[in-house]
Short mmCIF file of C-alpha atoms in Angstrom, two decimals:
data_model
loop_
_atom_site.label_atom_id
_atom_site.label_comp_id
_atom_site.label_asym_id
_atom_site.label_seq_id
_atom_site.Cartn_x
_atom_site.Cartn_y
_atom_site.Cartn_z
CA UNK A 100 -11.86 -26.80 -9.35
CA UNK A 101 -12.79 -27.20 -5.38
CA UNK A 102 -15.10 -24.25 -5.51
CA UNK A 103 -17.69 -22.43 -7.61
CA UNK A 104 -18.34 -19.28 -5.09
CA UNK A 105 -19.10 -16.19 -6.22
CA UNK A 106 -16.59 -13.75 -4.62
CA UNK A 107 -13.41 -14.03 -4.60
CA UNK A 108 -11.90 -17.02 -2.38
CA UNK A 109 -8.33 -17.33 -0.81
CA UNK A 110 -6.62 -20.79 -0.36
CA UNK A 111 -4.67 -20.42 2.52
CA UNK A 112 -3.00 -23.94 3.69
CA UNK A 113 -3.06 -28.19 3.28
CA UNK A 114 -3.80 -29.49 7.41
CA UNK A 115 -1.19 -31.66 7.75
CA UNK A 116 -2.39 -34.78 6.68
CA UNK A 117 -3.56 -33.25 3.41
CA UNK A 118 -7.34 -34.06 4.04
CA UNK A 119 -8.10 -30.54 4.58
CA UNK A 120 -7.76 -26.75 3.26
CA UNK A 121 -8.15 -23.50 5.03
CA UNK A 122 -9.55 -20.33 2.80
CA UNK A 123 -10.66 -17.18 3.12
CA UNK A 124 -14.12 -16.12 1.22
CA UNK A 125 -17.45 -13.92 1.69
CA UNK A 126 -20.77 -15.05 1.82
CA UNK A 127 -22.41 -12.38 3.17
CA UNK A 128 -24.01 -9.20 1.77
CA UNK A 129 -21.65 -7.33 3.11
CA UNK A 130 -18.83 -6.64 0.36
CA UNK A 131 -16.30 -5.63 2.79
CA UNK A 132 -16.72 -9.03 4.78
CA UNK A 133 -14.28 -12.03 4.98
CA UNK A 134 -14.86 -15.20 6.86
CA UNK A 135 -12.50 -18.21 7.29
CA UNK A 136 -13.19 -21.62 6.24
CA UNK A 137 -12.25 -25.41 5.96
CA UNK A 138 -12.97 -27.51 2.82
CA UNK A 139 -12.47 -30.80 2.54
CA UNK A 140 -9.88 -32.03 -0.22
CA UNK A 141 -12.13 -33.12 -2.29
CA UNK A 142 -13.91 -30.28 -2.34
CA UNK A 143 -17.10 -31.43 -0.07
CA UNK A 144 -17.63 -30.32 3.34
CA UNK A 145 -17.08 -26.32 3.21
CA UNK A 146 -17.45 -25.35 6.32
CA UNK A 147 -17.76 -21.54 7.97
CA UNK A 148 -15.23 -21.56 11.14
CA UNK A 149 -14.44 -18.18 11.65
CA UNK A 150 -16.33 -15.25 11.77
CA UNK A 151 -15.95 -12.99 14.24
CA UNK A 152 -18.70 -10.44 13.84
CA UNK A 153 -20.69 -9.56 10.47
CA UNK A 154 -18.14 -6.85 8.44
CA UNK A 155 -15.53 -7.87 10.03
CA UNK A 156 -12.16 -8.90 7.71
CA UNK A 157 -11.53 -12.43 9.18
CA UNK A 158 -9.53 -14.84 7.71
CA UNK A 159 -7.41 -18.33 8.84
CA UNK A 160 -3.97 -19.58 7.22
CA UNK A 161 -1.75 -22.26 8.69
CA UNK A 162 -2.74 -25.10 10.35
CA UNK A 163 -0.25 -26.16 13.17
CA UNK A 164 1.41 -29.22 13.47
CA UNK A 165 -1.61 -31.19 16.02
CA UNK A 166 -4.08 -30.84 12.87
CA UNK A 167 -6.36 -29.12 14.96
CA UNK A 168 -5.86 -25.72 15.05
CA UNK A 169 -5.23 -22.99 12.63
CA UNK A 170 -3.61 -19.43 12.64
CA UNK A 171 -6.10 -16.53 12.19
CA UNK A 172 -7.00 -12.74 11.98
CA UNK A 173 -9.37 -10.71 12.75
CA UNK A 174 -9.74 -7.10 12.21
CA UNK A 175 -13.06 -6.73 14.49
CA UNK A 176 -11.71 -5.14 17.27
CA UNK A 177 -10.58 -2.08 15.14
CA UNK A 178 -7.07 -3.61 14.42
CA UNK A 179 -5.81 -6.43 12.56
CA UNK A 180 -4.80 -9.22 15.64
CA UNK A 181 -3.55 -12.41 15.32
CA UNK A 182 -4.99 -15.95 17.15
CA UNK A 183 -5.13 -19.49 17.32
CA UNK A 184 -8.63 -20.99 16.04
CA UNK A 185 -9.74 -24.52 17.45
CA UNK A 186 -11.09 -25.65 14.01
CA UNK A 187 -13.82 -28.44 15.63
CA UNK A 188 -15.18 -25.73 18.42
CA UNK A 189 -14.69 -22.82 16.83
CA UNK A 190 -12.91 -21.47 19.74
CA UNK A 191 -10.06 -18.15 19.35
CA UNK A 192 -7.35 -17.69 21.46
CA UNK A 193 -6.77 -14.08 20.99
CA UNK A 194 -2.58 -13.51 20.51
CA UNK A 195 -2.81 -9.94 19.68
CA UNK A 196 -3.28 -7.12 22.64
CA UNK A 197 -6.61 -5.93 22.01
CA UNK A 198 -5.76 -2.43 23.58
CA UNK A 199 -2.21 -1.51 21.50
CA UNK A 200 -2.56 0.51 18.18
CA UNK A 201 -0.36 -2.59 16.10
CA UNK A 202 -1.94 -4.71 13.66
CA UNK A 203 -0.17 -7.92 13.05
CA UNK A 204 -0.65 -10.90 9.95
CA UNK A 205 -0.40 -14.89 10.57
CA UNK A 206 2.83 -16.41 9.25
CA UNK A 207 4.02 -20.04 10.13
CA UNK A 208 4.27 -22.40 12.87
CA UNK A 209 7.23 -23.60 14.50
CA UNK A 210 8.19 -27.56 13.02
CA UNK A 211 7.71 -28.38 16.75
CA UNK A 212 4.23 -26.43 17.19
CA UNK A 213 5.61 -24.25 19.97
CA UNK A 214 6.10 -21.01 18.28
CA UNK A 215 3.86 -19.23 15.58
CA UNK A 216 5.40 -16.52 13.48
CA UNK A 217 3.68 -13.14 13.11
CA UNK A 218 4.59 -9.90 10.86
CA UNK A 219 4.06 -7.05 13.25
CA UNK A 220 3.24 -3.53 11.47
CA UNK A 221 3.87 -0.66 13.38
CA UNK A 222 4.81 3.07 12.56
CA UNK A 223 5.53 2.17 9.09
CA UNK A 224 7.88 -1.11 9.96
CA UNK A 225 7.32 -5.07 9.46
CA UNK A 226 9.00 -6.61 12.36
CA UNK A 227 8.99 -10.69 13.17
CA UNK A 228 7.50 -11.62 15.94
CA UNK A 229 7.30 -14.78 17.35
CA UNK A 230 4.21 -15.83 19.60
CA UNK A 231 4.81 -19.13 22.37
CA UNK A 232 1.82 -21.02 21.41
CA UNK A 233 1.37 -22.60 24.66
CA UNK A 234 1.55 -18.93 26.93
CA UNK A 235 0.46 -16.44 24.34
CA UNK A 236 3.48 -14.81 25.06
CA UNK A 237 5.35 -12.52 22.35
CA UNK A 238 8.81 -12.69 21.26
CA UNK A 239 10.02 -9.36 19.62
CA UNK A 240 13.52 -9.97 17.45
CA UNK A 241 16.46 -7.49 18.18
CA UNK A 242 16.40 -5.91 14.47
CA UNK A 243 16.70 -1.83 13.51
CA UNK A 244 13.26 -0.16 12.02
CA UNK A 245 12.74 -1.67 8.42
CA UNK A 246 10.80 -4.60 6.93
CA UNK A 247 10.86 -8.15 7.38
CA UNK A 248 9.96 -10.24 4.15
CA UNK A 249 9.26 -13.79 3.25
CA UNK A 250 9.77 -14.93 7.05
CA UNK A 251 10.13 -18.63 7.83
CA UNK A 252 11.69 -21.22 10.02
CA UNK A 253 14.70 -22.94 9.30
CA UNK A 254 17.37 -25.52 10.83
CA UNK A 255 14.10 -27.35 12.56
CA UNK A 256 12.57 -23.98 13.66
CA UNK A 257 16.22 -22.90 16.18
CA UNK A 258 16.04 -20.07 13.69
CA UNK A 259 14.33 -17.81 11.45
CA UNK A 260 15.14 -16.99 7.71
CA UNK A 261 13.89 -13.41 5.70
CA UNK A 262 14.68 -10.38 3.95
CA UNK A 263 15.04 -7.68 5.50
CA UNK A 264 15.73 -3.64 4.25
CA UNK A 265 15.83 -0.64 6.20
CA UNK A 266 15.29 3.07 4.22
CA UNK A 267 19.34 3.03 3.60
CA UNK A 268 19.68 -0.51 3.14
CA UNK A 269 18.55 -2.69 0.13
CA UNK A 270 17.24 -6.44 0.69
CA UNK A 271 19.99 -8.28 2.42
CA UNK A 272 18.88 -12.15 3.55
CA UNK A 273 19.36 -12.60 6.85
CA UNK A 274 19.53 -15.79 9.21
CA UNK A 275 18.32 -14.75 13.12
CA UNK A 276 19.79 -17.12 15.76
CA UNK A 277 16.73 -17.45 17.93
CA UNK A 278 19.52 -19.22 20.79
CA UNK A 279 21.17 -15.75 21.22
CA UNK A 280 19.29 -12.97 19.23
CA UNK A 281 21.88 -12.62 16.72
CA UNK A 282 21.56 -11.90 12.68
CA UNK A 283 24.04 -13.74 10.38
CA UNK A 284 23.97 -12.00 6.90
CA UNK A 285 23.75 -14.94 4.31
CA UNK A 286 23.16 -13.16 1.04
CA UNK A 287 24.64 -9.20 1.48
CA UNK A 288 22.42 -6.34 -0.58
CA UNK A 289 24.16 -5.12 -4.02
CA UNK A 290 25.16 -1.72 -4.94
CA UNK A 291 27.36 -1.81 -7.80
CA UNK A 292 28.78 1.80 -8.28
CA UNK A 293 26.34 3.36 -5.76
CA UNK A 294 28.17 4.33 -2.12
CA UNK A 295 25.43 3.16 0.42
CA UNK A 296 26.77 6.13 2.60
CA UNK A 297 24.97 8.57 -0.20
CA UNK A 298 21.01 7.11 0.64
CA UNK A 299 19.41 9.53 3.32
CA UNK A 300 17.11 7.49 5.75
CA UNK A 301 13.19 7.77 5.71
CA UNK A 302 12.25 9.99 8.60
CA UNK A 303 8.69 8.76 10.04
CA UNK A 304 7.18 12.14 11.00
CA UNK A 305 3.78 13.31 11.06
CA UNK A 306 1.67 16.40 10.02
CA UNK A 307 -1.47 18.28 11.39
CA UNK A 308 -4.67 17.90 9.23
CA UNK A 309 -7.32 20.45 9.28
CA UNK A 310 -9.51 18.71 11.06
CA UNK A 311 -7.38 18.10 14.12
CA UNK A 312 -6.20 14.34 13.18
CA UNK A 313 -2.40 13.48 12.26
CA UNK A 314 -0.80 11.29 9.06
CA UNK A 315 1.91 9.56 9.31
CA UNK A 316 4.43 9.84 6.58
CA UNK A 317 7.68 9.62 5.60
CA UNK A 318 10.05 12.00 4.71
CA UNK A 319 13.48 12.12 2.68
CA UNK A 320 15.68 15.15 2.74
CA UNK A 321 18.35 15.72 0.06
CA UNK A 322 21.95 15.10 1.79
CA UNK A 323 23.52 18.53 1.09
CA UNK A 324 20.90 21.09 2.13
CA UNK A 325 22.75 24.68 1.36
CA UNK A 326 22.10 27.30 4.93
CA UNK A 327 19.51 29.91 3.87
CA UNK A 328 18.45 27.90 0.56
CA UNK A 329 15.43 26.51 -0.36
CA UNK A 330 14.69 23.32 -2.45
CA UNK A 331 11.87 21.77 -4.57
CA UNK A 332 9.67 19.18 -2.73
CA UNK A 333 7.55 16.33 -3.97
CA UNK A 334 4.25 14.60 -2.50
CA UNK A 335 4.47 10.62 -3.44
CA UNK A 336 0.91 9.64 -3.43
CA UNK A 337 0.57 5.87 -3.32
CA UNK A 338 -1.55 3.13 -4.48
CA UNK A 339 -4.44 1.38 -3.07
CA UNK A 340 -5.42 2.78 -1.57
CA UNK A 341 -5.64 0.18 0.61
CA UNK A 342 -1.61 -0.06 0.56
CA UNK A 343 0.93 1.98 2.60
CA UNK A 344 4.72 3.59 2.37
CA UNK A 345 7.16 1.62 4.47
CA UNK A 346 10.44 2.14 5.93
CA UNK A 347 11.99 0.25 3.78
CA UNK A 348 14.49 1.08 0.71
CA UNK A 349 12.64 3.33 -1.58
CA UNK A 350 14.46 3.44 -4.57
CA UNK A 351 12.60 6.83 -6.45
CA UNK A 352 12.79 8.86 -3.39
CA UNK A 353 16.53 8.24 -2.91
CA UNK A 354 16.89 9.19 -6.69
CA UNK A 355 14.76 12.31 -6.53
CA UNK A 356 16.55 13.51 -2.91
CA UNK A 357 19.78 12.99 -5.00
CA UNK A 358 18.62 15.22 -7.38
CA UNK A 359 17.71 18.03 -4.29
CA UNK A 360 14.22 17.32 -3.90
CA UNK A 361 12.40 16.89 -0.61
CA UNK A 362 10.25 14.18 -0.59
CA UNK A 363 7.18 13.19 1.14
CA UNK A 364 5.61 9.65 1.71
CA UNK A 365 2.06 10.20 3.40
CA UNK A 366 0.07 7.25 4.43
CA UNK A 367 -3.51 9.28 4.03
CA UNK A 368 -6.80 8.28 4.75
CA UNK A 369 -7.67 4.39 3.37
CA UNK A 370 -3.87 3.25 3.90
CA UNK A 371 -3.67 0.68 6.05
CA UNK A 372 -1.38 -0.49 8.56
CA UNK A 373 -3.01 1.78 11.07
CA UNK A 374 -6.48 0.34 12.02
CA UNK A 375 -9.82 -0.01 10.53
CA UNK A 376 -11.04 3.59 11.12
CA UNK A 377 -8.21 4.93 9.22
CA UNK A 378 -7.98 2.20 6.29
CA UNK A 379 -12.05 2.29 5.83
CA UNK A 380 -11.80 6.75 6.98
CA UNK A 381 -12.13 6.91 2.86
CA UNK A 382 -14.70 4.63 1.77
CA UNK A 383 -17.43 6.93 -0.59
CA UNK A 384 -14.83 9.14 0.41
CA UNK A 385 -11.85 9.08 -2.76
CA UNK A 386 -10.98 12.36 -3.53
CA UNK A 387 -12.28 13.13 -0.50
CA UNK A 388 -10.59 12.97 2.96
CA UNK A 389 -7.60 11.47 1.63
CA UNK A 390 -7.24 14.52 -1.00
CA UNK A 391 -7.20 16.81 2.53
CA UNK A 392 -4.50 14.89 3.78
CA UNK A 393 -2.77 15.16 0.43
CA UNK A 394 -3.30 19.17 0.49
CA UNK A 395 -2.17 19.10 4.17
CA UNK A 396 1.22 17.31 3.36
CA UNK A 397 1.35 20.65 0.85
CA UNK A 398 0.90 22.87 3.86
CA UNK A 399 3.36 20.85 5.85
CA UNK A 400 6.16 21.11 3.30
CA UNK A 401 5.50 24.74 3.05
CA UNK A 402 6.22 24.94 6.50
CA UNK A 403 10.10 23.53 6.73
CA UNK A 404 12.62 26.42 6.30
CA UNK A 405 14.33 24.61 3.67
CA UNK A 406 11.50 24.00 1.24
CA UNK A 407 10.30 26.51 -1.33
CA UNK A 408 6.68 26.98 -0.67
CA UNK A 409 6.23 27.68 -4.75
CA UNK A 410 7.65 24.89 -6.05
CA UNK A 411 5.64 21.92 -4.91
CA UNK A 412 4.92 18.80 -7.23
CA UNK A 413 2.46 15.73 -6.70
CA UNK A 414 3.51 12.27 -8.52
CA UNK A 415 2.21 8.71 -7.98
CA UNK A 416 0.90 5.63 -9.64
CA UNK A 417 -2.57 3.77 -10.15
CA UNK A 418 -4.49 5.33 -6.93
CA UNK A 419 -1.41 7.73 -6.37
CA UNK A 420 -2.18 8.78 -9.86
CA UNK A 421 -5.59 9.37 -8.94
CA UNK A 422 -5.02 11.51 -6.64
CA UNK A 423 -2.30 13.31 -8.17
CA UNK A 424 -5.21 13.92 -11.36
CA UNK A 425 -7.63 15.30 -8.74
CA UNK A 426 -5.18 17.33 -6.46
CA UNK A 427 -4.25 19.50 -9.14
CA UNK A 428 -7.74 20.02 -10.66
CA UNK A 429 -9.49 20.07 -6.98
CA UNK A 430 -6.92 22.03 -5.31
CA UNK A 431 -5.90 23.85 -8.22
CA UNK A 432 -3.39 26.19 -6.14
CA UNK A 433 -1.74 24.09 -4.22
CA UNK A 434 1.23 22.57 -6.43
CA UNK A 435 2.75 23.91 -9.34
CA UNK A 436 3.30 20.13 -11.01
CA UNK A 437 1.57 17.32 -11.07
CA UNK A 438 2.53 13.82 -12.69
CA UNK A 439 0.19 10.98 -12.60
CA UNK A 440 1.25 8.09 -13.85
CA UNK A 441 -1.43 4.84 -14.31
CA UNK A 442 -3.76 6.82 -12.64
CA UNK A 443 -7.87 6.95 -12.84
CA UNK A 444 -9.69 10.04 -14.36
CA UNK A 445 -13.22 8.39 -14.92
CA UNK A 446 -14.73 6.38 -12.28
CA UNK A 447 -17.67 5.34 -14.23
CA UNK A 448 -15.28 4.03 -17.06
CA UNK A 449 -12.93 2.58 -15.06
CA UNK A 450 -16.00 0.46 -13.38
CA UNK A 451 -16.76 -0.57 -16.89
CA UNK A 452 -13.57 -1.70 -17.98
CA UNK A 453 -12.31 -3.40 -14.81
CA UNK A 454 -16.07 -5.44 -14.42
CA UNK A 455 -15.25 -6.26 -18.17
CA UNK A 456 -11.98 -7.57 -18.25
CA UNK A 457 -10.75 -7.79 -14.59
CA UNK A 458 -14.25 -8.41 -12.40
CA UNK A 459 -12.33 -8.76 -9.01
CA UNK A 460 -11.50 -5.27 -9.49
CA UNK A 461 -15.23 -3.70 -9.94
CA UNK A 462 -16.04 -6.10 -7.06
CA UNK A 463 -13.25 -4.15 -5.15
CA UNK A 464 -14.12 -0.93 -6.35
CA UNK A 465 -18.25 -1.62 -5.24
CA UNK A 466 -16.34 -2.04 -1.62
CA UNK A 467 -15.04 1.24 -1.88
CA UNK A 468 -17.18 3.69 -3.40
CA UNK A 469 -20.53 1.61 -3.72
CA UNK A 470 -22.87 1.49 -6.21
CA UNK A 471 -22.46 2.93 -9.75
CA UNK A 472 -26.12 4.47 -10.12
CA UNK A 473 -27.40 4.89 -6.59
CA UNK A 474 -23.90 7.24 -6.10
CA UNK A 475 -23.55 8.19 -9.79
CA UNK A 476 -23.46 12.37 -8.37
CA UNK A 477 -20.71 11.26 -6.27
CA UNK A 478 -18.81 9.12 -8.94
CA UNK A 479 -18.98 12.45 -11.15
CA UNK A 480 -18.05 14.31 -8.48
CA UNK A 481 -14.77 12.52 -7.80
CA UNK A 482 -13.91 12.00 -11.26
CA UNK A 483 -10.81 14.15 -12.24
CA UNK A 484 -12.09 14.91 -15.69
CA UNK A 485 -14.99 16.69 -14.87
CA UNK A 486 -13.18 19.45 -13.44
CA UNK A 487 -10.67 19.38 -15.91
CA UNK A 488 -11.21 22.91 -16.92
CA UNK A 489 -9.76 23.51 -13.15
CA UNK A 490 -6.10 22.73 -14.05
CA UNK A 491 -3.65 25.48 -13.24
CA UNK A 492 -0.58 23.40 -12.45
CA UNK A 493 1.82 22.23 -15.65
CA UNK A 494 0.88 18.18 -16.27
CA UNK A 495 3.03 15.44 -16.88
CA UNK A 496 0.98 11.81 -18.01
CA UNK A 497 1.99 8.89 -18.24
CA UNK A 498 0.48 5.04 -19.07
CA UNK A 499 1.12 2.25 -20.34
CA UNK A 500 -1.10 1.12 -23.24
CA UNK A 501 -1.84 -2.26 -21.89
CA UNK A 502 -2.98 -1.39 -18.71
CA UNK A 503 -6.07 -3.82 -17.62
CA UNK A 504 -6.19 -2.32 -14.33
CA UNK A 505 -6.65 1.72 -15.37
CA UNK A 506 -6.61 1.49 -19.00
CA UNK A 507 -5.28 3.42 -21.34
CA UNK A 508 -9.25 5.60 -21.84
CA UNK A 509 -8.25 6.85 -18.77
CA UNK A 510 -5.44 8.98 -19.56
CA UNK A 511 -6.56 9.83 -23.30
CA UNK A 512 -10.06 10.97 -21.78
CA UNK A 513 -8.20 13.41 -19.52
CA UNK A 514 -6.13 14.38 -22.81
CA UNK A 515 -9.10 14.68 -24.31
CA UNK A 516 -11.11 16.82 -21.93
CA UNK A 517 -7.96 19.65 -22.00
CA UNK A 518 -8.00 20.00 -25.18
CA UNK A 519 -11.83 20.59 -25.37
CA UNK A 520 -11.21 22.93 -22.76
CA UNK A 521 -8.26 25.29 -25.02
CA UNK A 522 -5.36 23.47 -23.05
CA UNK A 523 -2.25 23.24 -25.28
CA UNK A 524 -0.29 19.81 -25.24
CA UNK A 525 3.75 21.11 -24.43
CA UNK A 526 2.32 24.42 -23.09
CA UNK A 527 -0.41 23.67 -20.70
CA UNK A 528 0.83 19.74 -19.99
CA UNK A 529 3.32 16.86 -21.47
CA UNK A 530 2.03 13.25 -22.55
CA UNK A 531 3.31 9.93 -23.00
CA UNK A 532 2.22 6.84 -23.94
CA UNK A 533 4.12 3.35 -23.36
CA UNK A 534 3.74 1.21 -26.27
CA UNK A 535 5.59 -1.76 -23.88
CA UNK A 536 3.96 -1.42 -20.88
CA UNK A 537 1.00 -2.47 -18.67
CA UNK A 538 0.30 -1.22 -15.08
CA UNK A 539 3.55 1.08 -14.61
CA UNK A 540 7.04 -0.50 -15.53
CA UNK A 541 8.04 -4.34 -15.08
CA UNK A 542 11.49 -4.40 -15.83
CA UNK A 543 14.52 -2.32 -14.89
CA UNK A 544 15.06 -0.88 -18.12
CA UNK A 545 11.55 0.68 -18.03
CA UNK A 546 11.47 1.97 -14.40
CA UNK A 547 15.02 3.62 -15.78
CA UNK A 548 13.33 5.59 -18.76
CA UNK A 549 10.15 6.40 -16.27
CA UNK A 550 12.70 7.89 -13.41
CA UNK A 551 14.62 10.03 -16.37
CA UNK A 552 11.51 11.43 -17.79
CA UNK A 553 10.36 12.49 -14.73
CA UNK A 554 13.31 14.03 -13.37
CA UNK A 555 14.19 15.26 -17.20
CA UNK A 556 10.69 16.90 -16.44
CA UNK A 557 11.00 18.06 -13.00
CA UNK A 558 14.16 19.92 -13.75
CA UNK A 559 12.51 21.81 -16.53
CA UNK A 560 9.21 22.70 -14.87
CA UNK A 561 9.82 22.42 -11.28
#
């Protein structure tokens, strides 16, 4: 054990002689804030080297090959940037433009020091970019929109080795020839008896909220749209909600356009990948702003010819179930289905249960929506099952049984509270419980039985 700190701590990198490790930890009051430090191998000598101003997400990770300076981040200026930290002075020089809207992460340095590799995320995409150490000057590869994965230097740093998918393409490794800026394909994606040419791509659009902002999203169309027809359409709610929708190969929303659903992907309030004042635009806020970016995604649908205004449906998992609980009891009109799967009903319980068994997680969740008593009205408040008696739309549950992160309470209370409130289980909503499963499905076979219920249920309630 090299540390006994109270929060949680990050080991980042060995310097290169060994004697030395980078992390990532807080120290302040603050719960949101991260500093970067350097411990000694032994564990003696932890020393602050990077903070950047109090609140601030800061963090350092490789150490280049001199020994004497580090990669690190820095999401002070409003979005996340990239630099290279003098460890002894304490000095940053900034690689990141201060004034574009991109927010990049740290990766690895060169084997020869001269270039350090970054993961660029911009308009939903993860794209390498390489950064000359000595000039500060960027490198963007020559790939199509999709994400980069796992990035790292290879043949003595003349090239650069990830996976890489695009929304019509699954994970294909790729080898990029930094001489000439061209991709070899050394391990091709698998299909078996799936045409690639079927998968729609991911269309990055985005929608008007009420309040004069925009959210970026994703959306997937089915491939034969009939003239003068109108389809189903689906709101994917995702995790988090510090976590975002990519372009990258979605396997569900390919399934469900297949089956003629439109399909969108928004990246509300508290995503990230597009600044601070978007990621943090929901903190004491769930159920809140990002729920109005949820119900404008509703209003967006309803406005493309081909969709059917009446036959809207919310699904999503952990935080997407969340807010797929508290759209259809808070917006009670808005969607005619709702499935949440893993998601959170009880904020108060959940705060037990995760300071219980999982304490990083009611450390996270005191980041988010603060303090248990002092905001107890507004933990009520943005707890689905107090307005259960709200429902309208048909429900569809689903959770595993071992769940640490949103146990199991969580769905059963929400049972629970219909019931009480003269719901009828098959007429008023569905429920199932996984005997095998934890936090959503591990294994093929289970995301299999999870996309055939769903769509089993879509098709007769949608």
């Amino acid at each position: 054990m090299l540390t006994t700190l109270p929060n949680a701590t990050q080991a980042a990198a060995w310097s290169p002689d060994g004697t030395r490790l980078t992390l990532t930890t807080n120290e302040s009051a603050d719960l949101r804030n991260t500093d970067g430090y350097v411990l000694s191998a032994d564990g003696s000598s932890l020393r602050r080297v990077l903070r950047v101003r109090e609140g601030s997400q800061d963090s350092v990770g490789e150490w280049h090959p001199d020994g004497k300076r580090v990669a690190a981040n820095s999401d002070a200026d409003g979005n996340r940037r990239v630099g290279l930290l003098t460890v002894e002075t304490g000095e940053v020089q900034w690689l990141t433009p201060a004034d574009e809207r991109i927010e990049e992460t740290a990766g690895q340095f060169s084997p020869d020091g001269r270039w350090l590799s970054v993961i660029r995320n911009v308009d939903s995409t993860l794209t390498p970019v390489l950064y000359d150490t000595a000039t500060g000057e960027a490198r963007e590869l020559k790939l199509p929109p999709g994400l980069a994965v796992g990035t790292q230097f290879a043949h003595g740093g003349s090239h650069l080795l990830f996976s890489y998918v695009t929304s019509t393409t699954r994970p294909q490794v790729l080898l990029y020839h930094l001489a000439d800026d061209t991709t070899e394909v050394l391990l091709d994606a698998e299909y078996g008896d799936v045409d690639p040419a079927d998968f729609v791509p991911g269309e990055y659009v985005r929608y008007p909220t009420a309040d004069g902002l925009e959210v970026p999203a994703i959306l997937y169309r089915p491939r034969e749209l009939e003239d003068g027809k109108t389809s189903p359409a689906l709101i994917h709610a995702h995790g988090g909600p510090t976590a975002q929708f990519f372009r990258g190969f979605d396997a569900q929303a390919q399934f469900l356009a297949d089956q003629g659903y439109l399909v969108l992907c928004p990246n509300v309030r508290g995503s990230t990948g597009y600044g601070v004042t978007w990621r943090d635009a929901n903190l004491l806020d769930w159920g809140g702003r990002d729920l109005a970016d949820i119900a404008a995604g509703a209003e967006y649908l309803k406005s493309l010819p081909e969709v059917d205004g009446t036959r809207l449906g919310i699904f999503g998992g952990s935080y997407g179930g969340y807010l797929s609980y508290m759209a259809v009891v808070k917006e009670p009109d808005l969607f005619k289905v709702g499935v949440p799967i893993v998601g959170i009903t009880d904020l108060h319980r959940l705060y037990e249960d995760n300071s219980r068994v999982m304490p990083q997680l009611g450390y996270y969740f005191r980041t988010m929506m603060g303090d248990p008593v002092e905001n107890a009205e507004l933990w009520r408040d943005r707890s689905a099952i107090t307005h259960a008696a709200d429902l309208k739309a048909h429900l569809f549950m689903m959770h595993g049984t071992n769940d640490p992160r949103c146990p199991i309470n969580q769905a059963r209370g929400f049972r629970d509270a219909l019931l009480a409130n003269g719901r009828q289980e098959g007429r008023d909503f569905e429920y199932v419980e996984f005997s095998d499963e934890g936090h959503g499905a591990g294994d093929i076979a289970g995301k299999t039985r999870s996309y055939r219920l769903l769509t089993d249920y879509l098709a007769r309630r949608l």
